[in-house]
CSV table of C-alpha atoms in Angstrom, one decimal:
chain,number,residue,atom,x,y,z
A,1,UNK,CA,-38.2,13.5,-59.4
A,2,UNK,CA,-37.7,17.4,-59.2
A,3,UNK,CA,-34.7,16.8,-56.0
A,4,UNK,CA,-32.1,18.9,-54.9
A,5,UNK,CA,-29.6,16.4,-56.9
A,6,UNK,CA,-30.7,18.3,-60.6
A,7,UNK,CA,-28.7,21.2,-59.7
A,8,UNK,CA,-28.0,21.9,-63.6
A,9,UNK,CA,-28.4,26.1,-63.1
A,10,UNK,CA,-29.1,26.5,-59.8
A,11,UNK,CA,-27.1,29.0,-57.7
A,12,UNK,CA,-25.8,29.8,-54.7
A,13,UNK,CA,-23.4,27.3,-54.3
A,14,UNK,CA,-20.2,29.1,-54.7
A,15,UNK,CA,-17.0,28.7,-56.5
A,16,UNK,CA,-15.4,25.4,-57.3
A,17,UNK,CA,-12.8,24.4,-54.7
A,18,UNK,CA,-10.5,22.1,-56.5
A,19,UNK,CA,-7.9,20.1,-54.0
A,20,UNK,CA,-4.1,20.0,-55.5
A,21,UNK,CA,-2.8,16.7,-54.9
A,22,UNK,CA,-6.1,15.3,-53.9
A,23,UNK,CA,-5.9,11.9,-52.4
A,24,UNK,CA,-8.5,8.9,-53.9
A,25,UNK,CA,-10.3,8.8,-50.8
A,26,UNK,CA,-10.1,11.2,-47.5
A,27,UNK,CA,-11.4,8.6,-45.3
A,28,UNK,CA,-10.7,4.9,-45.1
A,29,UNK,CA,-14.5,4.3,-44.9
A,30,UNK,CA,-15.1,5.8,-48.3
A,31,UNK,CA,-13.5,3.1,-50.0
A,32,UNK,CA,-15.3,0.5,-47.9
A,33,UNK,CA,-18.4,2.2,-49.2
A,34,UNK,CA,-17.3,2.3,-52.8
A,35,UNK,CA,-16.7,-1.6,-52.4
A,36,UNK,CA,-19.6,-2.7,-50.7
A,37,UNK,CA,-21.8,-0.6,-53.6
A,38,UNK,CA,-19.9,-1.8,-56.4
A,39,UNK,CA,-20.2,-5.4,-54.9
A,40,UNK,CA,-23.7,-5.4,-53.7
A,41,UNK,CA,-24.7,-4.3,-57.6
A,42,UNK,CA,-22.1,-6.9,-58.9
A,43,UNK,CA,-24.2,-9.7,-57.0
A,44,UNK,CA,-27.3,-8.3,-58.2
A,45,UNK,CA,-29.3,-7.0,-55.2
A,46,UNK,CA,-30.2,-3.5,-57.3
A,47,UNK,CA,-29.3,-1.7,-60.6
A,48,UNK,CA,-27.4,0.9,-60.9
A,49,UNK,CA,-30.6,3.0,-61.8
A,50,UNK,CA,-32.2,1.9,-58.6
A,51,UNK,CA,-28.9,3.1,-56.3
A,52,UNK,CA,-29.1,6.4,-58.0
A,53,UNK,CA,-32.7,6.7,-56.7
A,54,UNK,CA,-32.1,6.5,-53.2
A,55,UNK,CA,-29.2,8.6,-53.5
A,56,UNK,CA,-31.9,11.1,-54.7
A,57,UNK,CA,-34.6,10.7,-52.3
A,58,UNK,CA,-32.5,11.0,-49.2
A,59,UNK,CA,-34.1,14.3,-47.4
A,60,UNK,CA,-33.2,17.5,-49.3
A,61,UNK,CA,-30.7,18.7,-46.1
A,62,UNK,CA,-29.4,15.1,-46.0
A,63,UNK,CA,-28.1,15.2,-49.7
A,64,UNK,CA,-26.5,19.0,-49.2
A,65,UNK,CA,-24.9,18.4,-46.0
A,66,UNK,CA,-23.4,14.6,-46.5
A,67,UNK,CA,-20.0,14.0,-48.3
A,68,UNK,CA,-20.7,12.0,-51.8
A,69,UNK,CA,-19.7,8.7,-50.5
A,70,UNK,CA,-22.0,9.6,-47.3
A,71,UNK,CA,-24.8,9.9,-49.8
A,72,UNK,CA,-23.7,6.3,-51.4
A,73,UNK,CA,-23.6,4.6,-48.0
A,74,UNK,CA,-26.8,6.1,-46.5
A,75,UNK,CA,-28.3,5.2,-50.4
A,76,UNK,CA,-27.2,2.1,-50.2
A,77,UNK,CA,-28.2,0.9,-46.6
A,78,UNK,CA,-32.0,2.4,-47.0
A,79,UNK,CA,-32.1,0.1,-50.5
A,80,UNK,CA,-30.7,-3.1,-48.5
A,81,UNK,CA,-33.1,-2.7,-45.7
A,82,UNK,CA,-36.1,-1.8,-48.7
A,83,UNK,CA,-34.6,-4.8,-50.9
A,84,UNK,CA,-35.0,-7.3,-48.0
A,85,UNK,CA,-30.8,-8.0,-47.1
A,86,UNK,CA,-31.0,-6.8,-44.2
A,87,UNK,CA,-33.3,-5.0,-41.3
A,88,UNK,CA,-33.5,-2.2,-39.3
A,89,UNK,CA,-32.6,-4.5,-36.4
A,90,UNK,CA,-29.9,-5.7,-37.8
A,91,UNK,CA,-28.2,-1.9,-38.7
A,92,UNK,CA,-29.3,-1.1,-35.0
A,93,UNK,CA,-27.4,-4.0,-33.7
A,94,UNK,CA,-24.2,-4.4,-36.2
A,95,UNK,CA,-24.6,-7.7,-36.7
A,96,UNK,CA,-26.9,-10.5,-38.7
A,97,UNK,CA,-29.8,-11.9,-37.0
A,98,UNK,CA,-32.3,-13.1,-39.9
A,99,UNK,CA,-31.4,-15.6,-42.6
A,100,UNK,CA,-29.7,-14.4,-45.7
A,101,UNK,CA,-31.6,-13.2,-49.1
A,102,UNK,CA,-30.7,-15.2,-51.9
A,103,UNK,CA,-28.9,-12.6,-54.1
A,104,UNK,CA,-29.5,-13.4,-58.1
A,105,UNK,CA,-25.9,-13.4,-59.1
A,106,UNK,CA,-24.5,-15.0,-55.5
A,107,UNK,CA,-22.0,-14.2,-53.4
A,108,UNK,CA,-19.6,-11.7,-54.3
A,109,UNK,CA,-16.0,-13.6,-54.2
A,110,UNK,CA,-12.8,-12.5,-55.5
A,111,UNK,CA,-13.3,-14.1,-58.6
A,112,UNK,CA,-16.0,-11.1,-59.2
A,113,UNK,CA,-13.2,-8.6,-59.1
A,114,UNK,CA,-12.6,-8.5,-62.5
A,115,UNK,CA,-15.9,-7.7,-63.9
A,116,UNK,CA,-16.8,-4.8,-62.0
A,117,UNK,CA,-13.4,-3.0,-63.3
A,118,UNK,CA,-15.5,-2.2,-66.6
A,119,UNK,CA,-18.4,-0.5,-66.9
A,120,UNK,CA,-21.9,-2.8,-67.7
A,121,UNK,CA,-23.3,-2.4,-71.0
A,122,UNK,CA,-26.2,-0.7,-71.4
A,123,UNK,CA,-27.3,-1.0,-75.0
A,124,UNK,CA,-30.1,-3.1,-76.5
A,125,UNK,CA,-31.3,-3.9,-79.4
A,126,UNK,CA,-34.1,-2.0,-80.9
A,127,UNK,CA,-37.9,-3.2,-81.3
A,128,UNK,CA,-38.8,-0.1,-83.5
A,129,UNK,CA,-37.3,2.8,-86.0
A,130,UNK,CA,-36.0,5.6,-84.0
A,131,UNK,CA,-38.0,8.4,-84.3
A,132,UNK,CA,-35.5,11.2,-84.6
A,133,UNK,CA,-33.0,11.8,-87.6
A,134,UNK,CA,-29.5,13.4,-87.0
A,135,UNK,CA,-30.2,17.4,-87.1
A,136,UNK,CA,-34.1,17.0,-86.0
A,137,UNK,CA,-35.6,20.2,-84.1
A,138,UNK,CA,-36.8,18.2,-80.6
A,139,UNK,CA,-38.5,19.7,-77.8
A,140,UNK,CA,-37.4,18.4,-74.2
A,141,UNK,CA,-41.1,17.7,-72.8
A,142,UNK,CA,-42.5,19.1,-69.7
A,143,UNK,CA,-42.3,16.0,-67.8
A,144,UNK,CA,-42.3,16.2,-63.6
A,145,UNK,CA,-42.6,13.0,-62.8
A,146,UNK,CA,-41.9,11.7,-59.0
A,147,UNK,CA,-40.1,9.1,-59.4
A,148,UNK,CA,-36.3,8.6,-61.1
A,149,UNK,CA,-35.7,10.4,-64.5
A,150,UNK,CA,-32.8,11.7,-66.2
A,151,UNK,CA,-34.3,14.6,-67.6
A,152,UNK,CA,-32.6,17.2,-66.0
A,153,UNK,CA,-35.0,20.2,-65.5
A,154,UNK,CA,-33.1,22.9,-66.9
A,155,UNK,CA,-34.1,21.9,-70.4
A,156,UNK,CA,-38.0,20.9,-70.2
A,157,UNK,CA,-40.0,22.7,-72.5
A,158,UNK,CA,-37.0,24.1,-74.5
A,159,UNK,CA,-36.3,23.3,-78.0
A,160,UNK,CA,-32.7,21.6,-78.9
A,161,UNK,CA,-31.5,19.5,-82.1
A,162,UNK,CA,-30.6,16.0,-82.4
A,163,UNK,CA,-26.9,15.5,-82.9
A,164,UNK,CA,-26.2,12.2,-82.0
A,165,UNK,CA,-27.9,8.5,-82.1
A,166,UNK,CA,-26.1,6.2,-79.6
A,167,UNK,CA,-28.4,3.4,-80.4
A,168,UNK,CA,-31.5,1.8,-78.4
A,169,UNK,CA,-30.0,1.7,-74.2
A,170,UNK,CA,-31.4,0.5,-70.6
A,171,UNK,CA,-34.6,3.3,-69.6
A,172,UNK,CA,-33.7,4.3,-66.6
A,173,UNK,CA,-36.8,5.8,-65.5
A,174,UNK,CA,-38.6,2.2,-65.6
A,175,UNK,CA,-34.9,0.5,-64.6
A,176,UNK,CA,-34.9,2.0,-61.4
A,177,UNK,CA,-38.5,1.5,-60.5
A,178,UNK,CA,-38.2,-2.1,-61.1
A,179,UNK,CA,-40.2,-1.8,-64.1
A,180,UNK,CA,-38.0,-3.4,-66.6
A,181,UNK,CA,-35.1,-2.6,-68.9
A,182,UNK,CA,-37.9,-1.0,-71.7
A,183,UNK,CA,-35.4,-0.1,-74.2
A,184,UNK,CA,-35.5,3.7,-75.5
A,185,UNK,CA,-33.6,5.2,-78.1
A,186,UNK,CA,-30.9,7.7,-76.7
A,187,UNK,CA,-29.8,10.8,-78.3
A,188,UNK,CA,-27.8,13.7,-77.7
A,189,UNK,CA,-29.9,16.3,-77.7
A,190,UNK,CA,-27.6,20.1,-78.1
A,191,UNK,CA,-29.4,23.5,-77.0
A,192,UNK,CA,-28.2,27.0,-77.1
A,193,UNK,CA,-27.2,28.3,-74.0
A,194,UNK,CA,-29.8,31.4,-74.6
A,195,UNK,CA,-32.8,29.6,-75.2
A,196,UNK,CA,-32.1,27.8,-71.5
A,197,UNK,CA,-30.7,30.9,-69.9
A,198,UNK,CA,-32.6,33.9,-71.5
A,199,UNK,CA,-30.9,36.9,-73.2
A,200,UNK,CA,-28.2,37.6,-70.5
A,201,UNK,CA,-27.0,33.9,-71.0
A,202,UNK,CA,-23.0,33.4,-73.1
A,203,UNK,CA,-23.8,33.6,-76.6
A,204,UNK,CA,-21.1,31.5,-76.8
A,205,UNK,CA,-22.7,28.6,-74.8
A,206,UNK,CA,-24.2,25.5,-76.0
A,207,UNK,CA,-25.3,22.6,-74.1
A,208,UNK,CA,-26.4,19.4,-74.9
A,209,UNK,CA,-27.8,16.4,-72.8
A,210,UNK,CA,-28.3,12.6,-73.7
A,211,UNK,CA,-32.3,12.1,-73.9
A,212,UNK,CA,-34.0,8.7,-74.2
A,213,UNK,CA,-36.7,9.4,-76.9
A,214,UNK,CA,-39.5,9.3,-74.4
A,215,UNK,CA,-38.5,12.5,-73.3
A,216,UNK,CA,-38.3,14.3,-76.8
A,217,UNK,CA,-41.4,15.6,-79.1
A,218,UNK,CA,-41.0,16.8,-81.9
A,219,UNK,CA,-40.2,20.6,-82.4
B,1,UNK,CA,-39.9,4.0,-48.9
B,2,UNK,CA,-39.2,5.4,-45.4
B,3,UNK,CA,-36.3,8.3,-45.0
B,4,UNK,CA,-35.8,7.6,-41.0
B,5,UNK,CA,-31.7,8.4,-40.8
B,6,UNK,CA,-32.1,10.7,-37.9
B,7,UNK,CA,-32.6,7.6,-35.2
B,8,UNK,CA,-29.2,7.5,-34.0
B,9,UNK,CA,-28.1,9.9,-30.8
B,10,UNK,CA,-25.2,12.2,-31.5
B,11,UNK,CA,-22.5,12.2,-28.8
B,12,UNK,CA,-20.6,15.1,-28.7
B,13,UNK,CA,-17.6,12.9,-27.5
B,14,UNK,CA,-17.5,11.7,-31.8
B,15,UNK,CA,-17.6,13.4,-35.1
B,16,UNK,CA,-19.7,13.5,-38.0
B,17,UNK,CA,-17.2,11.2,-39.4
B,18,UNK,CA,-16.5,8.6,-36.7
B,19,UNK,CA,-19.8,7.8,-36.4
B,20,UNK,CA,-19.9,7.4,-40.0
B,21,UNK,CA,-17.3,5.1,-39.9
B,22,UNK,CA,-19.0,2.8,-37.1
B,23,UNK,CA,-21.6,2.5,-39.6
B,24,UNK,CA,-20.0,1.1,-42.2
B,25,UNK,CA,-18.4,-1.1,-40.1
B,26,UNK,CA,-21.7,-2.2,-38.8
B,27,UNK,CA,-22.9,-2.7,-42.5
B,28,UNK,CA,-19.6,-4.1,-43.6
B,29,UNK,CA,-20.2,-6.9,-40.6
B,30,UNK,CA,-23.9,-7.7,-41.7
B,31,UNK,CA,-22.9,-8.1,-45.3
B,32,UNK,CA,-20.0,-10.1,-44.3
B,33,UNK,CA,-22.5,-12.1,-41.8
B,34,UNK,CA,-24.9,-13.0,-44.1
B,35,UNK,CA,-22.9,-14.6,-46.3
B,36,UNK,CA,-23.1,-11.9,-49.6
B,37,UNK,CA,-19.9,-10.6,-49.7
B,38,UNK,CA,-16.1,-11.4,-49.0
B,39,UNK,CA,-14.2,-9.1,-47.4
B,40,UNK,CA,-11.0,-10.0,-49.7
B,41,UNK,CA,-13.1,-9.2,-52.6
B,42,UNK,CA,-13.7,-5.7,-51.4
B,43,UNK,CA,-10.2,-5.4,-50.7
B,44,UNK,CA,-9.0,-6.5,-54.2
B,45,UNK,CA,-11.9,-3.8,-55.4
B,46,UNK,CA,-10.4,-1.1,-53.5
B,47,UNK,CA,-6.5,-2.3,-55.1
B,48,UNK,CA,-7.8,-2.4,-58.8
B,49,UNK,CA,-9.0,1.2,-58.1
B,50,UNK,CA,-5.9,2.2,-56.2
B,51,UNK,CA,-3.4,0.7,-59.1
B,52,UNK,CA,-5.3,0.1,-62.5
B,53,UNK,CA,-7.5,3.1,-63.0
B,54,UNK,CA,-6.5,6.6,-63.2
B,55,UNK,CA,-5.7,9.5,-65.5
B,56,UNK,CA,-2.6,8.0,-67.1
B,57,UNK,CA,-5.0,5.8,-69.2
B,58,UNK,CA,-6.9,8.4,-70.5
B,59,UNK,CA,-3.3,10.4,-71.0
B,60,UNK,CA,-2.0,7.7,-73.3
B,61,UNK,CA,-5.0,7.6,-75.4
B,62,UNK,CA,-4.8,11.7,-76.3
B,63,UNK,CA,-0.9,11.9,-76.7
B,64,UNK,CA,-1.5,8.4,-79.4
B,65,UNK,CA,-4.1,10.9,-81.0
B,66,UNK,CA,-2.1,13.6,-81.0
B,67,UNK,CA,0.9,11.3,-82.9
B,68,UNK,CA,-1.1,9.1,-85.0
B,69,UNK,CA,-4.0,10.4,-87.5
B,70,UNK,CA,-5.5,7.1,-88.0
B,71,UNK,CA,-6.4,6.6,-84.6
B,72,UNK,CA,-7.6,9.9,-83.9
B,73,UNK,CA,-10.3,9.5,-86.6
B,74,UNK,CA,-11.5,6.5,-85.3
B,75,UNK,CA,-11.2,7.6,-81.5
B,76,UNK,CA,-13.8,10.8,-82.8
B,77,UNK,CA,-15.7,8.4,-85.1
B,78,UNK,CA,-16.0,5.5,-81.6
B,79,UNK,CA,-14.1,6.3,-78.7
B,80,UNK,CA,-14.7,2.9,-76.9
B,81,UNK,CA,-13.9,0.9,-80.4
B,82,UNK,CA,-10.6,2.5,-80.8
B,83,UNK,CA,-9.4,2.2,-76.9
B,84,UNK,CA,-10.2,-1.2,-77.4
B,85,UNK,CA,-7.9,-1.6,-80.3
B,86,UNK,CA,-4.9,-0.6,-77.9
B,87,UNK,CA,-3.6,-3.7,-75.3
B,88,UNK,CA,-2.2,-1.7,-73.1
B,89,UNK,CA,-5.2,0.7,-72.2
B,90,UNK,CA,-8.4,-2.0,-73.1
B,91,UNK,CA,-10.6,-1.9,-70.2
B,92,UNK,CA,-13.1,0.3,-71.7
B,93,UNK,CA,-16.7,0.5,-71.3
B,94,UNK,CA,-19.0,0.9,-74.1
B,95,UNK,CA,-20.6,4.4,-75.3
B,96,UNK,CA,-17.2,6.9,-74.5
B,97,UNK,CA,-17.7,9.4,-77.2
B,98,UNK,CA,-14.7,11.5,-77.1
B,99,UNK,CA,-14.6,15.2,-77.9
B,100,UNK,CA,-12.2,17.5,-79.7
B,101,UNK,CA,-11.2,21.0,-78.5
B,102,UNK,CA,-10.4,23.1,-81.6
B,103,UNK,CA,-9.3,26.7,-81.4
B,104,UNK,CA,-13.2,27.4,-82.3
B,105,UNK,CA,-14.7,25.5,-79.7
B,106,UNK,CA,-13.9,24.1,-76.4
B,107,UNK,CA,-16.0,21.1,-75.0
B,108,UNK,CA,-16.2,20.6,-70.9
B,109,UNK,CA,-18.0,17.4,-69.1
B,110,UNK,CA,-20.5,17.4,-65.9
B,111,UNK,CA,-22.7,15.3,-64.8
B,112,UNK,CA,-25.8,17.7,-63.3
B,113,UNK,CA,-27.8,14.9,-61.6
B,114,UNK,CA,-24.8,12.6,-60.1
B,115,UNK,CA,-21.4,12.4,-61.1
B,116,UNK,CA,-21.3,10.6,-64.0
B,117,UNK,CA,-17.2,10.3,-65.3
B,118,UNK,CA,-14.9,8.4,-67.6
B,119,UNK,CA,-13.6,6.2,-64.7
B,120,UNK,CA,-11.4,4.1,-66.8
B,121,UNK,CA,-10.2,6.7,-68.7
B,122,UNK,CA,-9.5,8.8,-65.8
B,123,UNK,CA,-10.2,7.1,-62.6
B,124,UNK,CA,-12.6,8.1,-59.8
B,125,UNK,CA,-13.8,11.6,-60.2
B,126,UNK,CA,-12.4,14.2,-58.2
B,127,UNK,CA,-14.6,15.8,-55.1
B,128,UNK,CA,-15.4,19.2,-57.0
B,129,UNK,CA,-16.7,16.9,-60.0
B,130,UNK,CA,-19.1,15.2,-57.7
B,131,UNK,CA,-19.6,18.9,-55.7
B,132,UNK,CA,-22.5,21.2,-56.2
B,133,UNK,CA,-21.0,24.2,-57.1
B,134,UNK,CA,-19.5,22.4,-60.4
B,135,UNK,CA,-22.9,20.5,-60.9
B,136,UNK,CA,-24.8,23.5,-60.9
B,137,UNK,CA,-22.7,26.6,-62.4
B,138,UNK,CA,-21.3,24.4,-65.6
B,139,UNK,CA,-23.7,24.4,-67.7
B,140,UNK,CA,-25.0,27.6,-66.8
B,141,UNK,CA,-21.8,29.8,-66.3
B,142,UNK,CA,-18.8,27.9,-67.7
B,143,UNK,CA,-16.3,30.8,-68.2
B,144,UNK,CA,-17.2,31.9,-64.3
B,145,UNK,CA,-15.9,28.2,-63.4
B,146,UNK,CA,-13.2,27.9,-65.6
B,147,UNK,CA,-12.2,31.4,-63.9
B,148,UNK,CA,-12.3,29.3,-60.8
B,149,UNK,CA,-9.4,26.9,-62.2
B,150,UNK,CA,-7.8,29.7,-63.3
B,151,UNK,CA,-8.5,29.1,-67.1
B,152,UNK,CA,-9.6,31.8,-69.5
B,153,UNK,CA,-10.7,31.2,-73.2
B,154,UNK,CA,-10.9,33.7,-75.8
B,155,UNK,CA,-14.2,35.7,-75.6
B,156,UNK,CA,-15.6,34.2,-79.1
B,157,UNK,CA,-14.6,30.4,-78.7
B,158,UNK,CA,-17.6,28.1,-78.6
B,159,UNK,CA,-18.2,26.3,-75.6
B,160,UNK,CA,-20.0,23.5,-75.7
B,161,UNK,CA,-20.6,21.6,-72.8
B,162,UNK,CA,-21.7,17.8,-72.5
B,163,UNK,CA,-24.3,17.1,-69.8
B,164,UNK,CA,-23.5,13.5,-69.3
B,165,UNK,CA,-27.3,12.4,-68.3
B,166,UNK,CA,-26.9,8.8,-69.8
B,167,UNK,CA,-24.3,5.7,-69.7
B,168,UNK,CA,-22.5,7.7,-72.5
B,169,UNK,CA,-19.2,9.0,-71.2
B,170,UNK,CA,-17.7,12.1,-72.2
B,171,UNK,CA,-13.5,12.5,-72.4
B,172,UNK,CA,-12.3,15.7,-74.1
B,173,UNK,CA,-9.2,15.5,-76.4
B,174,UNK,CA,-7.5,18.8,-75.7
B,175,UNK,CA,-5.5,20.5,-78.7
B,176,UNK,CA,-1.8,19.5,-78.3
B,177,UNK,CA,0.2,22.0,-77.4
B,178,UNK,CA,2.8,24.0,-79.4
B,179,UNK,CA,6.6,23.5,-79.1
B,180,UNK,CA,6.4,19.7,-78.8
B,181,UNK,CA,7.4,18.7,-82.5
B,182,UNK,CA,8.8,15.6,-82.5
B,183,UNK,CA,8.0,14.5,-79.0
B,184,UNK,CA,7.2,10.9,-78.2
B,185,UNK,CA,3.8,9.6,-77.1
B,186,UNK,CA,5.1,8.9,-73.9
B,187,UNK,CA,6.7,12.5,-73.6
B,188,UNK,CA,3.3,14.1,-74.3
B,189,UNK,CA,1.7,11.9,-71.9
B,190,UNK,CA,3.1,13.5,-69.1
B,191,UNK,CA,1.7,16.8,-70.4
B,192,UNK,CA,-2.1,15.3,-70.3
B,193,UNK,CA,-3.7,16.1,-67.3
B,194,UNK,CA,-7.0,15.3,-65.5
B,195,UNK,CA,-8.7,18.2,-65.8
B,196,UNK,CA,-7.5,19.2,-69.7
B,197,UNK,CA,-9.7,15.7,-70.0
B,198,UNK,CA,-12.9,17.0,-68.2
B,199,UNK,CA,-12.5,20.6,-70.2
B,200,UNK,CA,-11.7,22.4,-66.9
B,201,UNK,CA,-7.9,23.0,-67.6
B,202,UNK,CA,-5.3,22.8,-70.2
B,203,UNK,CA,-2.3,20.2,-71.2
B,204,UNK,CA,0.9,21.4,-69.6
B,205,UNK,CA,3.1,23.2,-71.6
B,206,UNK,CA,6.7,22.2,-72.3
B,207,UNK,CA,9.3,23.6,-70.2
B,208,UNK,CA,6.3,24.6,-67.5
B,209,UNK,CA,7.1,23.9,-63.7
B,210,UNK,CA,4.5,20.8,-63.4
């Protein structure tokens, strides 16, 4: 979806503000937040595509104004109450009042712990050839579809080369939606930083993004 | 999917952030309630993060390139294989592809569309990582936000930065710096820092106030 979350180029947002000696979390509810996300995902109630989703689609002046765990915990409420854990009445009220939703992977315990310390995997076998060799002139397409991609829009419709494979992965554009894992071949994908940013762009700039092969032709 | 966050009453007696926390206490209680998560659990989450992750992982994997040959061409040939190969730092993900500064070209690491970051190489991702004016200027402007940090490359070096838009994770290996001949991995540990690993700052040099 074209949100205020694909902020590759936009401006306006002023300098970067790093924070010497910057704690792990400012507020003890952040790390609740991280927990209860990491846990929730853990015992299977969404995928991590999914959580990004509703992350994206909170209101434009929502995602601006809310701290990054804010976003997670407003994300991550909306997809409980969508997923059916939990209702409305229930948030209202702070407390259970309907019978549980089975979760696929059960109750997240302490022997869980363990496993969300390292990332999940995400690649697959392939079904078919990859399309794209090393060095390959791609174009990004000009894709604007509503719901989750990671096609950032700063590179639609521009022209890049293939310089990596990293082997067939988890779409995320059909993962979120609850569409399946579809397995796409990911590449990166390197551009020059004039052909995104015109002629007053750093010649010395290149960029490159990691593209599932649905979002490449080729160039 | 309905957006409908603006149903609760703001009392001007509590902050933004108090009511915020009420919240996820109220969620915390549900989740608790209804039987789909242990509140020790979260706890011990929140304690892995606090203790196991953090830069000094990603640290000890550039100073052992930096001292051993061998493991550097493997680390640039698969970052997550290599890491593996080490006990002390193994809990890696797969897909890390790590990146080497060179006096040509200097690589830097955002994530446009979240925050995408090496946690176990360097632990949970600082707030101007996750921050708009980083997501949006980086791969646009990257010398105006390195001025930001204070950092300023030769006019000519490449820079090349890594849009991390997939479950591929990005760590930069920054060039060692000069005047530490001899020096023992551990030594040039404690010269790595965070941000010489994200491409937004520089090892410390020897003899430097830290």
């Amino acid at each position: 979806m074209n949100g205020v979350h694909d902020m590759g180029g936009m401006d306006g947002f002023g300098k970067v503000e790093p924070e010497p000696n910057e704690p792990m979390f400012h507020e003890e509810w952040e790390s609740r937040v991280l927990a209860m996300v990491r846990a929730m995902g853990a015992a299977g109630a969404f995928n991590i595509d999914t959580s990004r989703f509703y992350r994206e689609t909170l209101p434009p002046h929502v995602y601006l104004s809310s701290s990054y765990y804010k976003k997670w915990f407003l994300g991550l409420e909306e997809m409980l109450i969508d997923k059916g854990y939990l209702t409305r009445e229930e948030v209202a009220a702070g407390h259970a009042m309907q019978p549980a939703k089975a979760l696929k992977h059960g109750k997240f315990d302490r022997a869980n712990v363990e496993r969300v310390m390292v990332r999940g995997k995400f690649g697959r076998p392939a079904s078919a050839p990859a399309k794209f060799n090393i060095g390959d002139r791609v174009r990004a397409r000009n894709i604007h579809p509503a719901t989750h991609t990671r096609l950032p829009r700063y590179v639609r419709g521009h022209v890049g080369v293939v310089e990596l494979n990293h082997g067939c992965h988890v779409f995320p554009d059909t993962a979120a939606m609850e569409r399946g894992e579809n397995p796409q071949w990911l590449y990166t994908v390197v551009f020059e930083g004039r052909d995104l940013w015109g002629e007053d762009g750093d010649p010395t700039l290149k960029v490159s993004i990691d593209a599932f092969e649905p979002y490449l032709d080729p160039a | 999917m309905s957006q409908d966050h603006d149903h609760h009453h703001h009392d001007h007696d509590h902050s933004e952030l108090s009511e915020t926390e009420l919240r996820v206490r109220a969620l915390e209680t549900i989740l608790t309630e209804k039987g789909y998560v242990e509140p020790a659990a979260l706890d011990a989450i929140i304690q892995a993060y606090e203790t196991k992750i953090g830069p000094h992982n990603g640290a000890r994997v550039v100073a052992k390139a930096w001292t051993d040959l061998a493991f550097k061409t493997a680390l640039l040939q698969d970052g997550s294989k290599a890491i593996g190969t080490l006990g002390h730092v193994s809990r890696v993900g797969d897909h890390l592809v790590v990146v080497e500064n060179t006096p040509e070209r200097h690589n830097m690491v955002v994530c446009t569309l979240c925050s995408c970051y090496p946690w176990e190489m360097l632990g949970l991702p600082p707030v101007w990582y996750k921050a708009a004016p980083y997501r949006s200027r980086a791969v646009k402007d990257p010398r105006g936000v390195l001025a930001d940090f204070g950092v300023a490359l030769p006019k000519d070096t490449e820079i090349r930065v890594w849009d991390s838009t997939a479950e591929t994770r990005f760590l930069v290996l920054p060039m060692r710096p000069a005047g530490t001949e001899g020096w023992s991995e551990e030594q040039l540990a404690e010269l790595v820092t965070r941000d010489s690993m994200i491409g937004t700052g520089f090892p410390k040099t020897p003899g430097a106030p830290s």
